[in-house]
Short mmCIF file of C-alpha atoms in Angstrom, two decimals:
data_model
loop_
_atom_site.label_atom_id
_atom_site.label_comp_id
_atom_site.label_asym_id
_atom_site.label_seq_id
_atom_site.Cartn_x
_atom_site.Cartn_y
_atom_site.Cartn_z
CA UNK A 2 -67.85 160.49 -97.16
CA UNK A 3 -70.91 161.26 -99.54
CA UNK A 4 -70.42 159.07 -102.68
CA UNK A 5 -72.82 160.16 -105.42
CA UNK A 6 -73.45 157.27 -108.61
CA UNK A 7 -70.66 157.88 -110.25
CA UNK A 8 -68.28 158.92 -108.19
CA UNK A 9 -65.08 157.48 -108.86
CA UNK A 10 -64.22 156.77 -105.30
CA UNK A 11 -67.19 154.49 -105.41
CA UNK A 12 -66.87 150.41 -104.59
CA UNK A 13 -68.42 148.19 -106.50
CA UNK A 14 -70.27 147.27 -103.55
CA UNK A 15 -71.07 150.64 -102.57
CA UNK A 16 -72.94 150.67 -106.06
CA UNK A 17 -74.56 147.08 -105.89
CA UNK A 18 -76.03 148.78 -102.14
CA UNK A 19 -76.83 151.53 -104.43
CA UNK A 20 -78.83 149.65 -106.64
CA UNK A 21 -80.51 147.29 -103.97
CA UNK A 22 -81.72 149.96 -101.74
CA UNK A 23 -82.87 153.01 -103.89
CA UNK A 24 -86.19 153.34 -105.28
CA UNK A 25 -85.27 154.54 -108.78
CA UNK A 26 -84.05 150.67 -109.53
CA UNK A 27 -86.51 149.10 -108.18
CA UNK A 28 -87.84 146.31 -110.62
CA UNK A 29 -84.61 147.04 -113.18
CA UNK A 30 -82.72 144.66 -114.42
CA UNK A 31 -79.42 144.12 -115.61
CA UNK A 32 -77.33 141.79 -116.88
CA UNK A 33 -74.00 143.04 -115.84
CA UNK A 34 -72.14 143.25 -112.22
CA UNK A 35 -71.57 146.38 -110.55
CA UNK A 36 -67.56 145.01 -110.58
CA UNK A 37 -68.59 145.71 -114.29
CA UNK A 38 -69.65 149.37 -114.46
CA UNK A 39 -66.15 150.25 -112.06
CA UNK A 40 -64.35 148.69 -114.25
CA UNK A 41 -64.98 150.52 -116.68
CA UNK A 42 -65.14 154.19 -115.50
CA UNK A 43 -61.86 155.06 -115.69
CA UNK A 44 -60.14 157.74 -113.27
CA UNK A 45 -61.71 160.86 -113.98
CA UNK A 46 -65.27 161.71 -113.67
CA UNK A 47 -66.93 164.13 -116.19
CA UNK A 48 -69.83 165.63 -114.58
CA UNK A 49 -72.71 165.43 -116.85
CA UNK A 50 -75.33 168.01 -115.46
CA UNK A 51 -77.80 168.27 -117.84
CA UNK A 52 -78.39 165.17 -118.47
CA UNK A 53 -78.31 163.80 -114.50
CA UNK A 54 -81.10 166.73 -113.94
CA UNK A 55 -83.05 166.25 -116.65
CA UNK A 56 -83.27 162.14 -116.09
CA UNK A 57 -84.01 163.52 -112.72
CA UNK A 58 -87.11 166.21 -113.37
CA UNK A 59 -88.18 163.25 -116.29
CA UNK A 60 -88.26 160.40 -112.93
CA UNK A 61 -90.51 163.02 -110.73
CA UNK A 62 -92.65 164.01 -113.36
CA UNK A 63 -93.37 160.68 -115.11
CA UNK A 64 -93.90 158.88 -111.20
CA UNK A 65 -95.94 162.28 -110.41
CA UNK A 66 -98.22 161.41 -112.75
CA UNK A 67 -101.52 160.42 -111.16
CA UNK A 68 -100.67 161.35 -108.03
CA UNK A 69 -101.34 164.23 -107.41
CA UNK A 70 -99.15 166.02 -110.67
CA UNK A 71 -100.13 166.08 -114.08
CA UNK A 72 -102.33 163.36 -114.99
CA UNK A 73 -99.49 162.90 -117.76
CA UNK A 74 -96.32 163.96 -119.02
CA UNK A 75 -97.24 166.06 -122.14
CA UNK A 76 -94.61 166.58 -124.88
CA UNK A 77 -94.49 167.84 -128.89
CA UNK A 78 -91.51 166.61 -130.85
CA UNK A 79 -89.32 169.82 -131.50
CA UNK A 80 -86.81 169.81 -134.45
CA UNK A 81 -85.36 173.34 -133.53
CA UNK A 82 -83.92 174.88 -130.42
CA UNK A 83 -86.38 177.88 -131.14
CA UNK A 84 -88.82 175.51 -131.21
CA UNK A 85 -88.23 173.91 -127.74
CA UNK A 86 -87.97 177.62 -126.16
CA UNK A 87 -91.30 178.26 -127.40
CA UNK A 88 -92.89 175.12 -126.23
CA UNK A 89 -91.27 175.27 -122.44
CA UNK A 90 -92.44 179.07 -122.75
CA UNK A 91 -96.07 177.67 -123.46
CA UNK A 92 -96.03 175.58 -119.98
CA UNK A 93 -94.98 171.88 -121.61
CA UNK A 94 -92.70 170.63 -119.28
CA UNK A 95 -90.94 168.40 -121.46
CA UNK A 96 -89.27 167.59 -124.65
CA UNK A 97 -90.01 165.01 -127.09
CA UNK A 98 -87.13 164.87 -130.20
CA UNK A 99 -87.82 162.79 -133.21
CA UNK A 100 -85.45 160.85 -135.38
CA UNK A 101 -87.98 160.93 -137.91
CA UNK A 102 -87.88 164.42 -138.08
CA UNK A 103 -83.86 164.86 -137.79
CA UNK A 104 -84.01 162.90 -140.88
CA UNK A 105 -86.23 165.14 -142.60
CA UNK A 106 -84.65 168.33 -141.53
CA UNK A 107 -82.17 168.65 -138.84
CA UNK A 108 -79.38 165.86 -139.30
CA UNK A 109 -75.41 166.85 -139.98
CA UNK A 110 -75.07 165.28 -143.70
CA UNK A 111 -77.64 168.46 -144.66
CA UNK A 112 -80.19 166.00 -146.24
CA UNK A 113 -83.72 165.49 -146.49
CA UNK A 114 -84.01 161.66 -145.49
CA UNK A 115 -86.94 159.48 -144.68
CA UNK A 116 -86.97 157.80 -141.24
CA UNK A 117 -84.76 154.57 -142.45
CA UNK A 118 -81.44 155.90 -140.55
CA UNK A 119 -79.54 157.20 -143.04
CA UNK A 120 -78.31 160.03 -141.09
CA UNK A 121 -75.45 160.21 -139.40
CA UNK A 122 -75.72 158.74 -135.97
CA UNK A 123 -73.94 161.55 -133.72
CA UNK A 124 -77.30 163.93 -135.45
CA UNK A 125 -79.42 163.46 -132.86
CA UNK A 126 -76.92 164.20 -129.66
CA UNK A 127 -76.60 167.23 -132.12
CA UNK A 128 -79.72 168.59 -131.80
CA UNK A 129 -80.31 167.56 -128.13
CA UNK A 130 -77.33 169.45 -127.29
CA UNK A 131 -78.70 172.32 -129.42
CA UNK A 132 -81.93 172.21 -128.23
CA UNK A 133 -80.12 172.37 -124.63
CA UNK A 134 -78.39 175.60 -125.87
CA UNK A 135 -81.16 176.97 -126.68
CA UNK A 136 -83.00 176.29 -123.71
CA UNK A 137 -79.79 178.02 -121.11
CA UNK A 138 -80.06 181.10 -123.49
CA UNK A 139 -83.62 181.23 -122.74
CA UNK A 140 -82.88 181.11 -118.59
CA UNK A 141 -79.80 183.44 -119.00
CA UNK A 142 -81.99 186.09 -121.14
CA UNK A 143 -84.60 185.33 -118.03
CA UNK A 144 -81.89 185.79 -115.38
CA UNK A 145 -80.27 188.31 -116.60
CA UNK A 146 -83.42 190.54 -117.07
CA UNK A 147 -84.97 190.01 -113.35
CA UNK A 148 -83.62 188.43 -110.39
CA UNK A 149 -86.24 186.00 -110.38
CA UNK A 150 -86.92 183.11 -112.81
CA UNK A 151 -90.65 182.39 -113.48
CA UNK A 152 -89.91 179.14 -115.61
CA UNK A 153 -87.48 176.33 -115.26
CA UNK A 154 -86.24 176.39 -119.08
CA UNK A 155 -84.18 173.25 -118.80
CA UNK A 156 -86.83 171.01 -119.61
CA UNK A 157 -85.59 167.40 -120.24
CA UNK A 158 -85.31 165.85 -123.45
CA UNK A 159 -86.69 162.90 -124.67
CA UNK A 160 -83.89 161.35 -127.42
CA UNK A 161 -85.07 159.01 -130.23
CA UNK A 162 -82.20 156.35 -130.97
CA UNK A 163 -83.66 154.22 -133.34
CA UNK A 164 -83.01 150.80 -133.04
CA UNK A 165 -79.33 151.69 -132.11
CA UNK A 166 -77.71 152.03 -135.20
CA UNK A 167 -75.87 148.85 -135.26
CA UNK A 168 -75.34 145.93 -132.26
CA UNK A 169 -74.71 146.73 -128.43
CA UNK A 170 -71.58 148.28 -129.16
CA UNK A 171 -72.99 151.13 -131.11
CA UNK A 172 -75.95 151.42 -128.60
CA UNK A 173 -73.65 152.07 -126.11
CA UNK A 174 -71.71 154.76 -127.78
CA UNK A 175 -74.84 156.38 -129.16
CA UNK A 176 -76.33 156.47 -125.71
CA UNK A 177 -72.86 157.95 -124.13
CA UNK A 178 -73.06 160.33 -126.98
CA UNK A 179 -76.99 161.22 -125.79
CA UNK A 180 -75.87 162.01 -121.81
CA UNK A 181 -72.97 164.13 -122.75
CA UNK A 182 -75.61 166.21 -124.68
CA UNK A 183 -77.48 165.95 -122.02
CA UNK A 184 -80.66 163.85 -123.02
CA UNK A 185 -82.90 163.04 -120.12
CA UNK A 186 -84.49 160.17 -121.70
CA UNK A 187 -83.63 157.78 -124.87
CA UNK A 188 -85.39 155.05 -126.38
CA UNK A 189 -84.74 151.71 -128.35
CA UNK A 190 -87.04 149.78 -130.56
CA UNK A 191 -86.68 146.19 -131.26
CA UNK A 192 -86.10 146.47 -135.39
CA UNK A 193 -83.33 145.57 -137.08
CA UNK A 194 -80.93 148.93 -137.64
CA UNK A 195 -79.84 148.31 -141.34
CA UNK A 196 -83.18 147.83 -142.18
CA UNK A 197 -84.70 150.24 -139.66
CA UNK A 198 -88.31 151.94 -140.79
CA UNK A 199 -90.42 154.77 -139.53
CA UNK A 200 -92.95 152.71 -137.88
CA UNK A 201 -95.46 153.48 -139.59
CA UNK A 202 -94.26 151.98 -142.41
CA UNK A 203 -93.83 149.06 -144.17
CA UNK A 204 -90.64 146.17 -144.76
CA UNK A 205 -90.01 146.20 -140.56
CA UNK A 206 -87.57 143.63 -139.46
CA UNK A 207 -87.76 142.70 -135.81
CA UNK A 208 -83.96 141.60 -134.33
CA UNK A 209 -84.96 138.31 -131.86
CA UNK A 210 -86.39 139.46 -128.59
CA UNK A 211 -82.76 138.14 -126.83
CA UNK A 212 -81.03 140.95 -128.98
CA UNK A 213 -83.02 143.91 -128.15
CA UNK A 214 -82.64 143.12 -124.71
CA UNK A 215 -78.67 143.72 -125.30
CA UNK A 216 -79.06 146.66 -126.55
CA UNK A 217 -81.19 148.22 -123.33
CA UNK A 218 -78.56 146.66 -121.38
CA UNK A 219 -76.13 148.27 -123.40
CA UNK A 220 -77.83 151.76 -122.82
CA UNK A 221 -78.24 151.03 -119.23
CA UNK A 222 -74.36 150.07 -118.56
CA UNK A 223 -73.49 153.37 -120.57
CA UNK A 224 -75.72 155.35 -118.32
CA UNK A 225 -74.33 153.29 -115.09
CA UNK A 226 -70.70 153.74 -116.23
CA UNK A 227 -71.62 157.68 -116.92
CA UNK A 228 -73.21 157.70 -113.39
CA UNK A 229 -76.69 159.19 -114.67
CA UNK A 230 -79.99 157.84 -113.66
CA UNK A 231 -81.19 158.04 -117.60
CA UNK A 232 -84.83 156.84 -118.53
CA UNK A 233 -84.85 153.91 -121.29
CA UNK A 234 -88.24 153.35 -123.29
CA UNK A 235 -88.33 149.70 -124.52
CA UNK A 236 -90.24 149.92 -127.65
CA UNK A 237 -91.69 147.56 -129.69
CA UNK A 238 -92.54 147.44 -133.41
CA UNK A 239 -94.12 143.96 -133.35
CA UNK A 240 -97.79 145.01 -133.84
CA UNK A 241 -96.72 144.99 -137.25
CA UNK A 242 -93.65 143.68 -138.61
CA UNK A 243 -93.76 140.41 -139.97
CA UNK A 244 -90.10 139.46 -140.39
CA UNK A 245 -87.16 138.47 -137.99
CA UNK A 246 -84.04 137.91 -138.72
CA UNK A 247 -83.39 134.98 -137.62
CA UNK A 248 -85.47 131.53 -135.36
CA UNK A 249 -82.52 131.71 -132.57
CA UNK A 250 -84.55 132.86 -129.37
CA UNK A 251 -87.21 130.40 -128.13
CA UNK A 252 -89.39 133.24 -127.09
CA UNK A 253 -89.87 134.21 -130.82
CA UNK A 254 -90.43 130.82 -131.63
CA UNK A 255 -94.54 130.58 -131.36
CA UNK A 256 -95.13 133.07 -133.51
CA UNK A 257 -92.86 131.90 -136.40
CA UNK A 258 -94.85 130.87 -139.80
CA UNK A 259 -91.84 128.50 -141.33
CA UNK A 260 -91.62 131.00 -144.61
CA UNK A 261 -88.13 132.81 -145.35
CA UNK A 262 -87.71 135.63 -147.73
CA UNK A 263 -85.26 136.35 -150.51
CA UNK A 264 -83.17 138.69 -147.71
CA UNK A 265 -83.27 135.03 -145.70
CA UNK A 266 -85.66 136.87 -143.10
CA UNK A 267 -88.21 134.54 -141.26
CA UNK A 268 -91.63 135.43 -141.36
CA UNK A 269 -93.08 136.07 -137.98
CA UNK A 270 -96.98 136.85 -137.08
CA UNK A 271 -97.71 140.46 -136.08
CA UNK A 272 -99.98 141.60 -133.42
CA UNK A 273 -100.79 141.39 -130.03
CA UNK A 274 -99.34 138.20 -128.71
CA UNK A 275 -96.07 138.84 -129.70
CA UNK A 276 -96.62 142.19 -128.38
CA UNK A 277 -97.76 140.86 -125.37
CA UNK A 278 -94.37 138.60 -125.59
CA UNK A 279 -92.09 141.30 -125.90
CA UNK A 280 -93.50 143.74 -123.57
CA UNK A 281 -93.04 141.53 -120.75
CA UNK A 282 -89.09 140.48 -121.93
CA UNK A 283 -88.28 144.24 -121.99
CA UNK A 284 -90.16 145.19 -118.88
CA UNK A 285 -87.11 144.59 -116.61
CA UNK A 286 -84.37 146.35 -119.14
CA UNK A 287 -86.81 149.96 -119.58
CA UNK A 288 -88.06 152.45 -117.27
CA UNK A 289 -91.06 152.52 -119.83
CA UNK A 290 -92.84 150.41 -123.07
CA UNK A 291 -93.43 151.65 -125.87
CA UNK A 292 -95.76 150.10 -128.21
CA UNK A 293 -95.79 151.05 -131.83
CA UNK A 294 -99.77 150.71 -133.31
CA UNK A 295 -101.06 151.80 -136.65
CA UNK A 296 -104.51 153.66 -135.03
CA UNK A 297 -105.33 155.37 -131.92
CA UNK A 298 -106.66 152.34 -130.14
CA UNK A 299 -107.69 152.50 -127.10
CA UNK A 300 -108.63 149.07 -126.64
CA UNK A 301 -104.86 147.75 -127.47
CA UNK A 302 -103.49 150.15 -124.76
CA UNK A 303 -105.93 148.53 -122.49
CA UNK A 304 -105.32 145.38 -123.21
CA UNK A 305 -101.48 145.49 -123.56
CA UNK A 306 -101.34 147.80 -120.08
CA UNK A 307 -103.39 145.22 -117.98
CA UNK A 308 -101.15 142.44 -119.22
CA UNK A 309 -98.08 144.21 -118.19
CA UNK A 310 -98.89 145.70 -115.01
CA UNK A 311 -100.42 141.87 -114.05
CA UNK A 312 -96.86 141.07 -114.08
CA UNK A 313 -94.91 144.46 -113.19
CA UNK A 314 -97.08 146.71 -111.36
CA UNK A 315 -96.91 150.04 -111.78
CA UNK A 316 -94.94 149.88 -114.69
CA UNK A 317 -94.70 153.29 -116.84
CA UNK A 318 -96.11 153.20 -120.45
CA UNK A 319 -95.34 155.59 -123.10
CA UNK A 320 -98.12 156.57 -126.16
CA UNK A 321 -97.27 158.07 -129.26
CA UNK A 322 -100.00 160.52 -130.44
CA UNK A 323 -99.02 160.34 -133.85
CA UNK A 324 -99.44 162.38 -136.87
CA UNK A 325 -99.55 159.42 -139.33
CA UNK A 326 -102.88 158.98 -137.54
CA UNK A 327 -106.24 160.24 -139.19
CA UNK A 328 -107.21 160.95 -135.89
CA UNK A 329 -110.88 162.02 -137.02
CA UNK A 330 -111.36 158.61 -138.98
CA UNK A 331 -111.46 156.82 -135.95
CA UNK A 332 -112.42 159.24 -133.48
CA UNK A 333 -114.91 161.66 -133.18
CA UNK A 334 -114.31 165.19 -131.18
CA UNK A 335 -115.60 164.23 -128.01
CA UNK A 336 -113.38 160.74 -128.10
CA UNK A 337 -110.61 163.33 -128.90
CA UNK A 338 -110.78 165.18 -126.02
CA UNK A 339 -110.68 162.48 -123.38
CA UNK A 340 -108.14 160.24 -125.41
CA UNK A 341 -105.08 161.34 -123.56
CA UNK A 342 -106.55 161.80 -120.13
CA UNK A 343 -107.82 157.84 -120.57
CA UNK A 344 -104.61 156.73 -121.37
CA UNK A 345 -103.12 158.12 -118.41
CA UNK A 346 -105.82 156.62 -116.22
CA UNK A 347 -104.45 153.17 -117.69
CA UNK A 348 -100.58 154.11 -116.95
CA UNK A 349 -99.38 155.90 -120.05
CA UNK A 350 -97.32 158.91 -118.23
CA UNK A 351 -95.67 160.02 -121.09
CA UNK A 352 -97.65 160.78 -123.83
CA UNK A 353 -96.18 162.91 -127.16
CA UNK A 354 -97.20 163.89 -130.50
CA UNK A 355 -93.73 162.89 -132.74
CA UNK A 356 -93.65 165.16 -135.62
CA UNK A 357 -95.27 168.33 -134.40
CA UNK A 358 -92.77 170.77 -134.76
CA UNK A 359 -92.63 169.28 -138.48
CA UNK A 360 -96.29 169.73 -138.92
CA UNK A 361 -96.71 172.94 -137.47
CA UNK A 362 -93.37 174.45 -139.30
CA UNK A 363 -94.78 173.48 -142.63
CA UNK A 364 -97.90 174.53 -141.80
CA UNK A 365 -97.87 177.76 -140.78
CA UNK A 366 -95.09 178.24 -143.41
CA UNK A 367 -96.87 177.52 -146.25
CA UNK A 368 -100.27 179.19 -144.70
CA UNK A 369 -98.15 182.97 -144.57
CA UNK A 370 -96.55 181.87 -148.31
CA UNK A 371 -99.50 181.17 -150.21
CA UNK A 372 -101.54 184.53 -148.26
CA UNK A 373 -98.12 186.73 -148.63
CA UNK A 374 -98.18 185.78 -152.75
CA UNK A 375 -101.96 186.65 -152.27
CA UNK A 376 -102.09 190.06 -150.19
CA UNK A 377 -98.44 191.05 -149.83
CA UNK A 378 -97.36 193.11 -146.70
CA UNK A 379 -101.11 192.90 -145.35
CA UNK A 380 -100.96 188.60 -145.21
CA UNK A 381 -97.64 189.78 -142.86
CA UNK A 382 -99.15 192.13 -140.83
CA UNK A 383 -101.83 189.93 -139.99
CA UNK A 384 -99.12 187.37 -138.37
CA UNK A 385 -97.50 190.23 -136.51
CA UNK A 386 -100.80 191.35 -134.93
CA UNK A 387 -101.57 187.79 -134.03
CA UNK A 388 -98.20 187.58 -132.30
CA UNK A 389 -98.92 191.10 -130.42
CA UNK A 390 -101.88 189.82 -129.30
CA UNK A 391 -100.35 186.30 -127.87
CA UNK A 392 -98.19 188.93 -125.62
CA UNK A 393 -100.81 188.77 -122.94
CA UNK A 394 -101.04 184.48 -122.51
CA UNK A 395 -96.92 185.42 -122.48
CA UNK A 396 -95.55 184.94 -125.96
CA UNK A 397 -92.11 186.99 -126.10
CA UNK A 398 -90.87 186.31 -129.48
CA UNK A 399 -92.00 189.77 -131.05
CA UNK A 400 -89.57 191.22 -129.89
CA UNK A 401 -86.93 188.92 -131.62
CA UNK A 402 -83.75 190.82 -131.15
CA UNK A 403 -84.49 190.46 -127.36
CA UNK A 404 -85.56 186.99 -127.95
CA UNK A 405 -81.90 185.65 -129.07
CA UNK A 406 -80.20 187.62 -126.48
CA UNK A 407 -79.06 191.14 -128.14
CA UNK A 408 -79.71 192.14 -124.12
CA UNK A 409 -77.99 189.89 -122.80
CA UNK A 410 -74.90 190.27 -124.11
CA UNK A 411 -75.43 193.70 -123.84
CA UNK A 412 -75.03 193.08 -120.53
CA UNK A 413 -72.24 191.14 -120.78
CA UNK A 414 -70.64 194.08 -122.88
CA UNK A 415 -71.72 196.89 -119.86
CA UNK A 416 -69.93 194.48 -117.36
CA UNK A 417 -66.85 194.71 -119.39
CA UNK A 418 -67.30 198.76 -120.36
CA UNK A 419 -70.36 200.96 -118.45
CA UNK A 420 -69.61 203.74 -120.60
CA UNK A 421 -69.61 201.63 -123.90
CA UNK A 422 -71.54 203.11 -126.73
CA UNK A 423 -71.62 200.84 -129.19
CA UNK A 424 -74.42 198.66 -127.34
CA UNK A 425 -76.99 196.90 -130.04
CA UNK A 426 -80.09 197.36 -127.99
CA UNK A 427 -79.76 200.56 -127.57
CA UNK A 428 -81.21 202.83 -130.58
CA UNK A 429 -82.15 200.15 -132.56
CA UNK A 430 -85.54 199.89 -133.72
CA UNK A 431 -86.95 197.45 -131.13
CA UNK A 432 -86.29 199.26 -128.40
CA UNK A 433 -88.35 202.23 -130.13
CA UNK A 434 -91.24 200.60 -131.61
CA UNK A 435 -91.26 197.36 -129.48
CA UNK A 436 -92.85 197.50 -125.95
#
């Protein structure tokens, strides 16, 4: 019989042989019997595709990395299943989705939020699952249009879960909520979630080291009991944040000042060490580390990717390539140009730029506004031209009606009538001034 992970005619020991014997969990901890995860998987199995091939395609390309695939896993934070189609279109080949910027613009109360978690939390399975939408209408407009695909569209997704949105509990249903929307790859940092802070900002609160490993547990049991091979990033936001809420965990206990606040927070020293510290307490509970730093600092990678992989070789490292960085006042353009491709040479596979779709969005926005107010239909023209001329490096979205799928379910209404005549395509003005 061929049991996949998963499978509900699976043993407990057929999963503990699972976990012993294939590569994909080497070095990974848990905390939890395999008696555990069959317990609690219930009698019927729902397949979840998207997210077991995307964790998948993630695995290969992250552990390609270096050898002899991309020297890294690029990826721009998308806010907008348009958005994602054009970035898979452009030859990314994967996702990157932002909590920061589902609070600004894409979360399901309709607000404009800061990044403290004030959005709902089912917001971002919402827009992974949209994003995922978007991306099969892409292959089906593909598909349907030539019997050959030229681009695998279902490029995973990279989820941001904040720091969980509550204890282990909520982690747990927040990442079952992320693999039946089919997220690839989700990650956890160590701050407290009622307090929880963009982290680039200020007023962090670290939970003790002890509790953030509970809650990558508690993704990792969701994604065991779901039977999908999902990537967790560990991150840490202790480069900065000076508070913790409480002395309990003796591994938080060196770097403890004495001082409480008014909130009854200890104060805790930031920086390296109890980076250091943390990094090697998550290692075992994430697929990759994360560490949260104010600058584009090469040196900290260095230093924090030599101490890791002294202990857990060939560990993966994530890098955020952040916006909230002045990149040019601390870099100059030829540093620019090899940051990324030194990072990867240190064990960073997946590097990503957070809030780019935000960035470019308002950009290019407010660039066509302010020239439209200016020059009228010429400031217009000029962006149509620009997109005509992108045709040849394989830009499609000119031609928008085609880009949605007007064709496609044309095709769907041929199928159900060839002699229909009320097909959109057809006479509209696309099809006659649109090549």
């Amino acid at each position: 019989m061929n049991i996949r992970p998963g499978d509900q005619t699976q043993t407990a020991e057929q999963l503990e042989t699972e976990w012993k014997t294939n590569a994909r969990w080497s070095g990974v901890a848990r905390d939890y019997s395999a008696q555990d995860v069959i317990a609690l998987r219930g009698s019927v199995r729902e397949e979840h595709t998207l997210a077991r091939r995307g964790a998948e395609n993630l695995w290969n390309l992250i552990h390609g990395a270096g050898n002899g695939g991309e020297e890294w896993v690029a990826a721009l934070g998308a806010l907008t299943g348009n958005q994602a189609v054009q970035q898979v279109r452009a030859g990314l080949k994967a996702i990157y989705l932002s909590g920061w910027q589902v609070a600004a613009d894409a979360n399901l109360s309709g607000q404009t939020y800061p990044d403290q978690s004030l959005y709902p939390s089912n917001s971002v399975p919402a827009v992974v699952r949209r994003i995922n939408n978007a991306l099969l209408r892409a292959d089906q407009i593909e598909r349907s249009e030539s019997a050959t695909a030229s681009v695998d569209w279902l490029a995973p997704i990279i989820a941001d879960a904040e720091a969980g949105f509550g204890g282990p509990l909520n982690a747990y249903e927040l990442m079952q909520s992320m693999i039946e929307a089919g997220a690839a790859g989700v990650h956890w940092e160590d701050q407290l979630a009622s307090e929880k802070k963009c982290g680039h900002m200020g007023g962090k609160v670290l939970v003790p080291t002890g509790q953030h490993i509970r809650t990558l547990n508690a993704a990792r049991l969701a994604a065991d009991v779901a039977g999908v091979p999902t990537i967790i990033i560990g991150r840490t936001d202790s480069l900065a944040a000076d508070l913790v809420t409480s002395d309990i965990d003796e591994r938080d206990k060196p770097f403890l000042t004495g001082d409480r606040t008014a909130e009854g927070f200890f104060r805790t020293t930031p920086g390296i060490d109890t980076v250091l510290a943390r990094g090697h307490a998550y290692a075992p509970y994430a697929d990759l580390l994360w560490v949260e730093s104010a600058e584009p600092d090469l040196e900290l990678a260095r230093r924090f990717a030599e101490s890791i992989h002294r202990e857990f070789p060939g560990k993966k490292l994530a890098y955020n390539c952040s916006p909230s960085f002045n990149w040019k006042s601390h870099l100059d353009d030829a540093q620019i140009a090899t940051f990324q491709r030194e990072l990867a040479a240190m064990g960073y596979a997946f590097q990503f730029i957070t809030l780019a779709g935000f960035h470019a969005l308002n950009h290019s926005m407010y660039t066509l506004a302010k020239d439209y107010s200016q020059r009228h239909m010429s400031a217009y023209v000029e962006l149509q031209e620009a997109e005509f001329a992108s045709e040849k490096d394989g830009y499609t979205a000119t031609r928008h009606q085609r880009e949605v799928g007007t064709g496609y379910f044309d095709r769907i209404a041929t199928a159900l009538n060839p002699d229909s005549e009320t097909l959109a395509l057809v006479g509209s003005t696309e099809s006659s001034q649109f090549h």
